[in-house]
Amino acid sequence: MPTKQTTKKYSIAQIALNLMVACFISGLVIAVTYYITNPIAIKKAAIEKTATMKELVTDADSFKAVEGKTEWFTADKGGKTVAYVIPAETKGYGGPIEMLVAVTTEGKVINYSIITAKETPGLGDNASKEPFESKFRGKGSSDLVVTKDPTQTKNIQAMTGATITSKAVTKGVKAAVDEVVQFVGGKK
């Protein structure tokens, strides 16, 4: 004799209540995870930023926040400021390019480091590599102009196939240099 199966019917209110409980539990798990991991992520980001600044200004003994400037740091050696490390952001081919730029107190580029970018692999992402990166070292604001002419060694030679990225990085570095020059000039 076959058994009769009964199916339990749920009302819309019961289904809504079950969904609310599931959402609450999921939200609680996410909140607790964030609460535990966020301080660790912040500390790790600060350590990475300090390491990046040390790579940019290798002869500095310490880095101190510049009062009145967001995310600006002085690179000090023997108690004297030798450079400024400041953030720069510009729009590249694949979206925003965020970087840190190290500039001497005389307004010359020491180096830069791209923090985030979504440039084309094998083309635009070469902006964070040699030999493109070294083309900026020691240059002042007036020399930070992109050119496609290889004989123009005074300026920045565009990367083949990545002119937009070349111009974007150069624009960001130039803006950083100009900001430092204005800041230092304003203090004199």
Coordinates of C-alpha atoms in Angstrom, one line a residue:
M1 CA 0.0 0.0 0.0
P2 CA 1.5 3.3 -1.1
T3 CA 2.0 5.9 1.6
K4 CA 0.6 9.3 1.2
Q5 CA 3.2 12.1 1.3
T6 CA 2.3 15.3 2.8
T7 CA 3.9 18.5 1.8
K8 CA 4.2 21.3 4.3
K9 CA 3.1 24.7 3.0
Y10 CA 4.9 27.8 4.1
S11 CA 3.2 31.2 4.2
I12 CA 4.8 34.2 2.7
A13 CA 5.4 35.5 6.2
Q14 CA 7.3 32.4 7.2
I15 CA 9.5 32.6 4.0
A16 CA 10.2 36.3 4.7
L17 CA 11.1 35.5 8.3
N18 CA 13.5 32.8 7.2
L19 CA 15.2 35.1 4.7
M20 CA 15.5 37.9 7.3
V21 CA 17.2 35.5 9.7
A22 CA 19.5 34.2 7.0
C23 CA 20.4 37.8 6.0
F24 CA 20.9 38.8 9.7
I25 CA 23.3 35.9 10.3
S26 CA 25.2 36.5 7.1
G27 CA 25.5 40.2 8.0
L28 CA 26.7 39.4 11.5
V29 CA 29.4 37.1 10.1
I30 CA 30.6 39.7 7.7
A31 CA 30.6 42.4 10.4
V32 CA 32.6 40.3 12.8
T33 CA 35.1 39.3 10.1
Y34 CA 35.5 43.0 9.2
Y35 CA 35.9 44.0 12.8
I36 CA 38.7 41.5 13.3
T37 CA 40.5 41.9 10.0
N38 CA 40.2 45.7 9.4
P39 CA 42.8 46.8 12.0
I40 CA 45.2 44.2 10.6
A41 CA 44.7 45.4 7.0
I42 CA 45.2 49.0 8.1
K43 CA 48.5 48.1 9.9
K44 CA 49.7 46.1 6.9
A45 CA 48.9 49.0 4.5
A46 CA 50.9 51.4 6.7
I47 CA 53.9 49.0 6.7
E48 CA 53.7 48.6 2.9
K49 CA 53.5 52.4 2.5
T50 CA 56.6 52.9 4.7
A51 CA 58.5 50.2 2.8
T52 CA 57.5 51.9 -0.5
M53 CA 58.7 55.3 0.8
K54 CA 62.0 53.7 1.9
E55 CA 62.4 52.3 -1.7
L56 CA 61.8 55.7 -3.2
V57 CA 64.2 57.6 -0.9
T58 CA 66.8 55.0 0.1
D59 CA 69.0 57.4 2.0
A60 CA 66.3 58.7 4.4
D61 CA 66.4 57.7 8.0
S62 CA 62.8 58.6 8.8
F63 CA 59.5 59.8 7.3
K64 CA 57.3 62.3 9.0
A65 CA 53.8 63.4 8.0
V66 CA 53.6 67.0 6.7
E67 CA 51.3 69.1 8.8
G68 CA 48.3 70.4 6.8
K69 CA 48.9 68.1 3.9
T70 CA 47.0 64.8 3.5
E71 CA 49.3 61.8 2.9
W72 CA 52.4 64.0 2.4
F73 CA 55.6 62.9 4.1
T74 CA 59.0 64.4 4.5
A75 CA 62.0 62.1 4.0
D76 CA 64.6 63.1 6.6
K77 CA 68.2 62.3 6.9
G78 CA 70.1 63.4 9.9
G79 CA 67.2 65.6 11.0
K80 CA 67.2 67.5 7.7
T81 CA 64.4 67.2 5.1
V82 CA 66.0 65.8 1.9
A83 CA 62.8 65.0 0.0
Y84 CA 59.0 64.9 0.0
V85 CA 56.9 61.8 -0.7
I86 CA 53.5 62.7 -1.9
P87 CA 50.5 61.0 -3.5
A88 CA 49.5 61.6 -7.1
E89 CA 46.6 60.4 -9.1
T90 CA 45.9 60.6 -12.8
K91 CA 43.8 58.9 -15.4
G92 CA 45.5 56.3 -17.6
Y93 CA 44.3 54.1 -20.4
G94 CA 42.7 51.6 -18.1
G95 CA 41.4 54.0 -15.4
P96 CA 42.9 55.8 -12.5
I97 CA 46.6 55.5 -11.7
E98 CA 47.6 56.1 -8.1
M99 CA 51.2 56.6 -7.2
L100 CA 53.6 57.9 -4.7
V101 CA 56.2 60.4 -6.0
A102 CA 59.5 61.3 -4.2
V103 CA 60.7 64.8 -5.0
T104 CA 63.8 66.6 -3.7
T105 CA 63.5 69.9 -1.9
E106 CA 64.9 71.5 -5.1
G107 CA 62.0 70.1 -7.2
K108 CA 63.7 67.2 -8.9
V109 CA 62.2 63.7 -9.3
I110 CA 63.9 61.0 -7.2
N111 CA 61.5 58.2 -8.2
Y112 CA 57.9 57.2 -8.2
S113 CA 56.0 54.0 -7.4
I114 CA 52.6 53.1 -8.9
I115 CA 50.3 51.8 -6.1
T116 CA 47.3 50.9 -8.2
A117 CA 46.7 50.9 -11.9
K118 CA 44.7 48.8 -14.5
E119 CA 46.9 49.4 -17.5
T120 CA 47.2 46.9 -20.4
P121 CA 49.5 44.0 -19.5
G122 CA 52.7 44.0 -21.4
L123 CA 52.3 47.7 -22.5
G124 CA 51.0 50.2 -20.1
D125 CA 51.9 48.2 -17.0
N126 CA 55.5 48.7 -18.0
A127 CA 55.2 52.3 -16.6
S128 CA 56.2 50.8 -13.2
K129 CA 59.3 49.1 -14.6
E130 CA 62.7 49.9 -16.0
P131 CA 63.7 51.5 -18.3
F132 CA 60.7 53.8 -18.3
E133 CA 60.9 54.6 -14.6
S134 CA 64.5 55.7 -14.7
K135 CA 63.7 58.4 -17.4
F136 CA 62.1 60.5 -14.6
R137 CA 65.1 60.6 -12.2
G138 CA 66.7 64.0 -11.7
K139 CA 64.2 65.8 -14.0
G140 CA 62.5 69.0 -13.0
S141 CA 59.0 70.1 -14.0
S142 CA 60.0 71.6 -17.3
D143 CA 61.6 68.4 -18.5
L144 CA 58.5 66.3 -17.8
V145 CA 57.1 66.3 -21.3
V146 CA 56.3 63.1 -23.2
T147 CA 57.8 62.8 -26.7
K148 CA 57.9 60.1 -29.3
D149 CA 61.2 61.4 -30.7
P150 CA 64.1 59.2 -29.4
T151 CA 66.6 62.0 -29.9
Q152 CA 64.8 64.2 -27.3
T153 CA 66.7 62.8 -24.3
K154 CA 65.8 65.8 -22.2
N155 CA 62.2 64.8 -22.1
I156 CA 60.3 61.5 -21.3
Q157 CA 60.3 59.0 -24.2
A158 CA 56.9 57.5 -24.6
M159 CA 56.5 53.7 -24.2
T160 CA 55.8 52.0 -27.5
G161 CA 52.1 51.1 -27.7
A162 CA 51.3 52.9 -24.4
T163 CA 51.4 56.6 -25.2
I164 CA 48.3 57.3 -23.1
T165 CA 49.8 55.6 -20.0
S166 CA 53.2 57.4 -20.6
K167 CA 51.4 60.8 -20.7
A168 CA 49.3 59.9 -17.7
V169 CA 52.2 58.9 -15.5
T170 CA 54.2 61.9 -16.6
K171 CA 51.3 64.2 -15.9
G172 CA 50.9 62.7 -12.3
V173 CA 54.7 63.0 -11.6
K174 CA 54.8 66.6 -13.0
A175 CA 51.8 67.6 -10.8
A176 CA 53.6 66.2 -7.8
V177 CA 56.8 68.1 -8.6
D178 CA 54.8 71.3 -9.1
E179 CA 53.0 70.8 -5.8
V180 CA 56.3 70.3 -4.0
V181 CA 58.0 73.3 -5.7
Q182 CA 55.0 75.5 -4.7
F183 CA 55.0 74.2 -1.2
V184 CA 58.7 74.6 -0.6
G185 CA 58.7 78.0 -2.4
G186 CA 55.8 79.1 -0.3
K187 CA 57.7 78.3 2.9
K188 CA 60.8 80.4 2.0

